[in-house]
JSON list of C-alpha atoms in Angstrom, two decimals:
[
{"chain": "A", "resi": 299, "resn": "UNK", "atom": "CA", "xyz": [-21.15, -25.97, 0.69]},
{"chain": "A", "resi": 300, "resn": "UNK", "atom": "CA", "xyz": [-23.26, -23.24, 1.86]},
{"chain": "A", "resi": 301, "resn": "UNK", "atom": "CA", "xyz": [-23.07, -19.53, 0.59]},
{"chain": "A", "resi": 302, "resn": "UNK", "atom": "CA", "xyz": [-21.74, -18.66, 3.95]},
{"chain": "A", "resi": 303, "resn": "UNK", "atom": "CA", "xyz": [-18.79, -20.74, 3.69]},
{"chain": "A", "resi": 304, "resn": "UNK", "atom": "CA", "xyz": [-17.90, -19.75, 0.49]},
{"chain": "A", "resi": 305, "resn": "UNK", "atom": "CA", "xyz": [-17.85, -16.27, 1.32]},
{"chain": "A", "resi": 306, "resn": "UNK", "atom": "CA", "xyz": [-15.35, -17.27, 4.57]},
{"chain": "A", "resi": 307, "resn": "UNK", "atom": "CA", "xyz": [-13.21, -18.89, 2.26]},
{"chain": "A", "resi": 308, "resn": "UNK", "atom": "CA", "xyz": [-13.51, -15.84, -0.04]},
{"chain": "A", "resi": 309, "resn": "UNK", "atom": "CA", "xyz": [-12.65, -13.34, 2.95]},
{"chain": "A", "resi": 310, "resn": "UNK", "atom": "CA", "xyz": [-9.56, -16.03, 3.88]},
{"chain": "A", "resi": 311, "resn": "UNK", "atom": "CA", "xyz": [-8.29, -15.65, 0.80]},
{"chain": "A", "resi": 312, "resn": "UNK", "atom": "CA", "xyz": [-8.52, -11.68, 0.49]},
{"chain": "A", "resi": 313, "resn": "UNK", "atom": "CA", "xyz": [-6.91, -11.53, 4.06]},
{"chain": "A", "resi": 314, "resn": "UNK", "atom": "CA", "xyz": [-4.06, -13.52, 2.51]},
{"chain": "A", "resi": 315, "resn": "UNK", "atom": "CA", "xyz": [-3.25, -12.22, -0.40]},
{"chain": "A", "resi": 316, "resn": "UNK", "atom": "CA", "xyz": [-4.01, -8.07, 1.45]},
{"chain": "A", "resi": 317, "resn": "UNK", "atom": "CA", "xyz": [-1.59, -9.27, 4.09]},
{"chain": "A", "resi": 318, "resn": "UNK", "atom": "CA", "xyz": [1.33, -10.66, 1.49]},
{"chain": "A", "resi": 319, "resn": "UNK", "atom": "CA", "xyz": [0.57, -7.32, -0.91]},
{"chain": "A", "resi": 320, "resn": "UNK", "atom": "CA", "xyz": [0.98, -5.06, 2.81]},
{"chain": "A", "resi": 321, "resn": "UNK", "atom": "CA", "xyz": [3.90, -6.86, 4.32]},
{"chain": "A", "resi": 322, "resn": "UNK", "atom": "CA", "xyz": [5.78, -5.85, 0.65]},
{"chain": "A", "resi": 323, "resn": "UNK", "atom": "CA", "xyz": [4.57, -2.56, 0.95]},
{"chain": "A", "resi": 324, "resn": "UNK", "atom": "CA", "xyz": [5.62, -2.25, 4.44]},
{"chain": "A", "resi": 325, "resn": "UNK", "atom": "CA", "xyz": [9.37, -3.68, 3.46]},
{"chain": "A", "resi": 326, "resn": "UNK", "atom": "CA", "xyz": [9.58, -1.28, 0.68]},
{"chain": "A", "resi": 327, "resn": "UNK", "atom": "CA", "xyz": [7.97, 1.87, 3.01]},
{"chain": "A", "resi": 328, "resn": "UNK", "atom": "CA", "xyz": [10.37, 1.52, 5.87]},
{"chain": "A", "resi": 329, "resn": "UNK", "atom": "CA", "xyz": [13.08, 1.21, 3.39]},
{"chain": "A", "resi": 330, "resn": "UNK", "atom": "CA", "xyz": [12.17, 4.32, 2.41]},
{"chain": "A", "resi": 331, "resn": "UNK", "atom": "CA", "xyz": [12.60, 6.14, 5.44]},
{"chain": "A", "resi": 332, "resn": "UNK", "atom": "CA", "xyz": [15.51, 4.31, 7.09]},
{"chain": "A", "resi": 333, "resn": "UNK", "atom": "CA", "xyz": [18.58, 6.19, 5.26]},
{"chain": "A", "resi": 334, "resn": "UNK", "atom": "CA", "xyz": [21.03, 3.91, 3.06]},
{"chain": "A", "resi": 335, "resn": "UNK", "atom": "CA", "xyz": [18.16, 0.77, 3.35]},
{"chain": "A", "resi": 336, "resn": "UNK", "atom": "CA", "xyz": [18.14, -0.16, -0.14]},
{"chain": "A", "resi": 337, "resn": "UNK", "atom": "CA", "xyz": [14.73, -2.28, -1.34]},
{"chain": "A", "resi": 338, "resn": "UNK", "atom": "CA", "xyz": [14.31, -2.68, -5.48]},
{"chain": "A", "resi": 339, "resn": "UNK", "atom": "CA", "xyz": [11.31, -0.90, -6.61]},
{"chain": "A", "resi": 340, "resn": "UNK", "atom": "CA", "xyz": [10.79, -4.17, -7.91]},
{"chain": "A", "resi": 341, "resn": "UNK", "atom": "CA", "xyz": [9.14, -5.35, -4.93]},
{"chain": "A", "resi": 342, "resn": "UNK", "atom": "CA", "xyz": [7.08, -2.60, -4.98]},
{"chain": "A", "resi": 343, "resn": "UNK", "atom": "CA", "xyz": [5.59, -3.13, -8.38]},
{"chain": "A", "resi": 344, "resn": "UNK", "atom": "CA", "xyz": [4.96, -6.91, -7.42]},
{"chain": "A", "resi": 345, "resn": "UNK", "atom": "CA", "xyz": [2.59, -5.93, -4.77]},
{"chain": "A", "resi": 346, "resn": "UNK", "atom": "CA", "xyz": [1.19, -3.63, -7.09]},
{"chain": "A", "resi": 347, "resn": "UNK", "atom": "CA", "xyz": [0.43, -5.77, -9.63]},
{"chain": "A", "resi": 348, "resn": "UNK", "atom": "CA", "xyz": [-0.96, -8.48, -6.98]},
{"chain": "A", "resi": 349, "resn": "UNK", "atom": "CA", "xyz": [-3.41, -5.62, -5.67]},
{"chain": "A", "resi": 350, "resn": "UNK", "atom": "CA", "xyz": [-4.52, -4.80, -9.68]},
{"chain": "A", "resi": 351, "resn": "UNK", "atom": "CA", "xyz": [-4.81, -9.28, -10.32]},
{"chain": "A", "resi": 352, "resn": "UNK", "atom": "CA", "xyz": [-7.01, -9.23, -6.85]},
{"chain": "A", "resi": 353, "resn": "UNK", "atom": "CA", "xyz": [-8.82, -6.02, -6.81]},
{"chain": "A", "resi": 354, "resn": "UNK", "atom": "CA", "xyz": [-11.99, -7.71, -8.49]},
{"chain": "A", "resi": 355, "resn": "UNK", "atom": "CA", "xyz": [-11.84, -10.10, -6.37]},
{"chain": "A", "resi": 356, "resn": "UNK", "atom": "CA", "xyz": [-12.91, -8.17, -3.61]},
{"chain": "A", "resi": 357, "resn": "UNK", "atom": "CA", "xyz": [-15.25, -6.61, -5.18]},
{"chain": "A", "resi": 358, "resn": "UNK", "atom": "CA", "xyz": [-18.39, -5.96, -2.41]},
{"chain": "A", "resi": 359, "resn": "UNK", "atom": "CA", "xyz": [-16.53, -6.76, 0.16]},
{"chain": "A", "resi": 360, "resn": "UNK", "atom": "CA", "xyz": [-14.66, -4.88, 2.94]},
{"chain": "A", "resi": 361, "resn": "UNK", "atom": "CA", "xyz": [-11.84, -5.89, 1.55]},
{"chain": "A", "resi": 362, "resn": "UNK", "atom": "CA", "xyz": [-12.10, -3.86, -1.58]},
{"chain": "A", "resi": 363, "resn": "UNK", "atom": "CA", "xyz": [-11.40, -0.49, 0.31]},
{"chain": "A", "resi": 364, "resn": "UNK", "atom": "CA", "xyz": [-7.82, -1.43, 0.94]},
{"chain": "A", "resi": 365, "resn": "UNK", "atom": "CA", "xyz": [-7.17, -2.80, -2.15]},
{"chain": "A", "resi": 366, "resn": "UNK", "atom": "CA", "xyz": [-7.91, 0.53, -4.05]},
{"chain": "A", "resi": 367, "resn": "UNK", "atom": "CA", "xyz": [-5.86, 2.29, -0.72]},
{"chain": "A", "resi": 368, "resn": "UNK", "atom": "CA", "xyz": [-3.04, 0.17, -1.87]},
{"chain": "A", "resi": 369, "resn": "UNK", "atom": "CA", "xyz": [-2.90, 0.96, -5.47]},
{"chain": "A", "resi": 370, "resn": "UNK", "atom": "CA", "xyz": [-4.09, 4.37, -4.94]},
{"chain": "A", "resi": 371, "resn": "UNK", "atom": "CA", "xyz": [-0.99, 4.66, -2.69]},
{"chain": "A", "resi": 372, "resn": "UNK", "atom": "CA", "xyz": [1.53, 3.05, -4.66]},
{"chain": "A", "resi": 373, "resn": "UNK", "atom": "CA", "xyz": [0.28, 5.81, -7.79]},
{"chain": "A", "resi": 374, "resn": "UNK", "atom": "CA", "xyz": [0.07, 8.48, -5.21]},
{"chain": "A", "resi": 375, "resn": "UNK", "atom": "CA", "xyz": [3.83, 8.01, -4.19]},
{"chain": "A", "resi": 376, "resn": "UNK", "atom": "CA", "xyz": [5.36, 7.23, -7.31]},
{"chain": "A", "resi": 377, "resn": "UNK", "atom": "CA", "xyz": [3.70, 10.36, -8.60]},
{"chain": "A", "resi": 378, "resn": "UNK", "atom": "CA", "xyz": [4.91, 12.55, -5.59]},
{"chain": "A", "resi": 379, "resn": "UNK", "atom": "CA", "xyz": [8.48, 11.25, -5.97]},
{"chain": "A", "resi": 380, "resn": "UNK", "atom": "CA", "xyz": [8.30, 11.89, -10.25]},
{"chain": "A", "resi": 381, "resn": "UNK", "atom": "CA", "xyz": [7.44, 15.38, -9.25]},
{"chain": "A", "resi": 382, "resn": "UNK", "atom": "CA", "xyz": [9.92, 15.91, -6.43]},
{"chain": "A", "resi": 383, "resn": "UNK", "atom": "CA", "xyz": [12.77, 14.17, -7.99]},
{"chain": "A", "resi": 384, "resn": "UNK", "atom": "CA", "xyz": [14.50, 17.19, -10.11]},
{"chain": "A", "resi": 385, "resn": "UNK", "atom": "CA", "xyz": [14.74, 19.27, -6.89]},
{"chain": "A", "resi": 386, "resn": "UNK", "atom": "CA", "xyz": [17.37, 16.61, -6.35]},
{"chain": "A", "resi": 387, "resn": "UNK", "atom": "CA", "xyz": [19.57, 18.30, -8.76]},
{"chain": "A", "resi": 388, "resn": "UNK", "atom": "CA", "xyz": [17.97, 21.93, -8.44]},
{"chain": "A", "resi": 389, "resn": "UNK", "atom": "CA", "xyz": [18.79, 22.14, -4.72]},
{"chain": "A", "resi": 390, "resn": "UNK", "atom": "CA", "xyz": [19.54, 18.76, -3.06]},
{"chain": "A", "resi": 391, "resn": "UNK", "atom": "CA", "xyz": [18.72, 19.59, 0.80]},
{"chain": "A", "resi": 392, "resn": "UNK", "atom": "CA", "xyz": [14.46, 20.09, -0.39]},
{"chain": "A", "resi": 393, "resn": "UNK", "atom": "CA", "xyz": [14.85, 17.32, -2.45]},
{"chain": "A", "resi": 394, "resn": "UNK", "atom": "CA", "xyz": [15.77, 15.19, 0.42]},
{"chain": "A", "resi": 395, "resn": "UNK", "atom": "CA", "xyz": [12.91, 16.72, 2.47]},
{"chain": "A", "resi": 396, "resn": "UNK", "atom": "CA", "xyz": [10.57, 16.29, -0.23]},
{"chain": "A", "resi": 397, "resn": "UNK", "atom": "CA", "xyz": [11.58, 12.50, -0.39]},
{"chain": "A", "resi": 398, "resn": "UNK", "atom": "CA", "xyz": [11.52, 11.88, 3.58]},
{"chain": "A", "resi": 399, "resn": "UNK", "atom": "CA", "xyz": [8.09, 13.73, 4.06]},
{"chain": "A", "resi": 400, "resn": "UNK", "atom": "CA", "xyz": [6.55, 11.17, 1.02]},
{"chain": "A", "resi": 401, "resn": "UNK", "atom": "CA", "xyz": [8.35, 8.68, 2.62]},
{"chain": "A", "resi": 402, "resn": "UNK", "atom": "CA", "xyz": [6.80, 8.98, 6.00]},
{"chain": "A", "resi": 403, "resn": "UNK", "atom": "CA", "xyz": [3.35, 9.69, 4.42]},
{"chain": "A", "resi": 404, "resn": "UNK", "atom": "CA", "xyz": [3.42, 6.26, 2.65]},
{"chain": "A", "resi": 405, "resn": "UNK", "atom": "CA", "xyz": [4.58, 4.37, 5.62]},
{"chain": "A", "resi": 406, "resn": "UNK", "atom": "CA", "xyz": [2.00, 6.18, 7.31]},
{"chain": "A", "resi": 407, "resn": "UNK", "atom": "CA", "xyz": [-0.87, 4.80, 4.74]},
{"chain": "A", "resi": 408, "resn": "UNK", "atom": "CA", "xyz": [0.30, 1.60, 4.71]},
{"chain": "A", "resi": 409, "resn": "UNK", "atom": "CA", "xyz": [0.97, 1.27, 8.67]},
{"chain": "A", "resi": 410, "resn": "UNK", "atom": "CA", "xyz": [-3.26, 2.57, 8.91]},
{"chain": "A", "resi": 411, "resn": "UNK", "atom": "CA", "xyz": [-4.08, 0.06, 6.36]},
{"chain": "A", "resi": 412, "resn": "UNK", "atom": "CA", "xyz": [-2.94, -2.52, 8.62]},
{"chain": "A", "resi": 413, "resn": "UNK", "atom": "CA", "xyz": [-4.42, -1.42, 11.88]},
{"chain": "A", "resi": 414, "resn": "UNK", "atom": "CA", "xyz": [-7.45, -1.10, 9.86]},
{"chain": "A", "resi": 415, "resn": "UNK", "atom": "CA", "xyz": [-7.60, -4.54, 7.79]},
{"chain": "A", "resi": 416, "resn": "UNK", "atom": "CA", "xyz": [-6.29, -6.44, 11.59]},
{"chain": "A", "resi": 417, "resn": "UNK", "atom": "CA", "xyz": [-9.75, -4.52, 12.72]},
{"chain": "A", "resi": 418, "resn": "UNK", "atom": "CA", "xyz": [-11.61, -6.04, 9.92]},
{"chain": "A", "resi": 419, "resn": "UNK", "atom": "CA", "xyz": [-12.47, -2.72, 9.22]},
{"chain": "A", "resi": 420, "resn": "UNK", "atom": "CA", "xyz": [-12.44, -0.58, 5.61]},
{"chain": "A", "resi": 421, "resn": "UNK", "atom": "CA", "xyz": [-10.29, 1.97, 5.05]},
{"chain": "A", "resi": 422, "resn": "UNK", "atom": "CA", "xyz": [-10.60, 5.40, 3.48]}
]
């Protein structure tokens, strides 16, 4: 095998596993913003955790830009919802506001990662 065909079979893979970690990002992100759609932040957390296993993997690649938009994401949300979370029992109505705004902004990120990765393209 030549160097080229390794580094296909390297980009194959990369495209498969980004497209398995988005597709659970995307399930858990439209949760989000569709009210009473429940999703376990478990699923969340999986993809995470598939993006931290792979990120080396990509490593020089174009690849590698959307796996640290992923996890940068994922640490970026969970922070923003931490933070938000005791306007919930301060005053509920910003609370709820806080939480659909984040919500739309992930959905957003992860929605642009995919155009982006489809385009073969980096992100950032």
């Amino acid at each position: 095998m030549n160097a080229s065909n390794d580094d296909d079979q390297r980009l194959d893979s990369l495209r498969t596993v980004s497209w398995i970690s988005y597709l659970l990002h995307l399930i858990v992100a439209v949760a989000a913003v569709l009210p009473g759609a429940q999703v376990s932040v478990g699923v969340l957390l999986i993809a995470l955790i598939i993006d931290l296993v792979k990120k080396g993997d990509a490593e020089g690649t174009w690849m590698a830009s959307h796996f640290r938009w992923r996890i940068r994401t994922v640490l970026w949300v969970g922070a923003l919802y931490v933070l938000t979370f005791p306007l919930f029992f301060l005053l509920l109505l910003p609370g709820l506001i806080a939480w659909g705004l984040i919500s739309i902004w992930f959905l957003y990120r992860i929605v642009l990662g995919m155009v982006r990765m489809n385009k073969e393209q980096p992100v950032e």
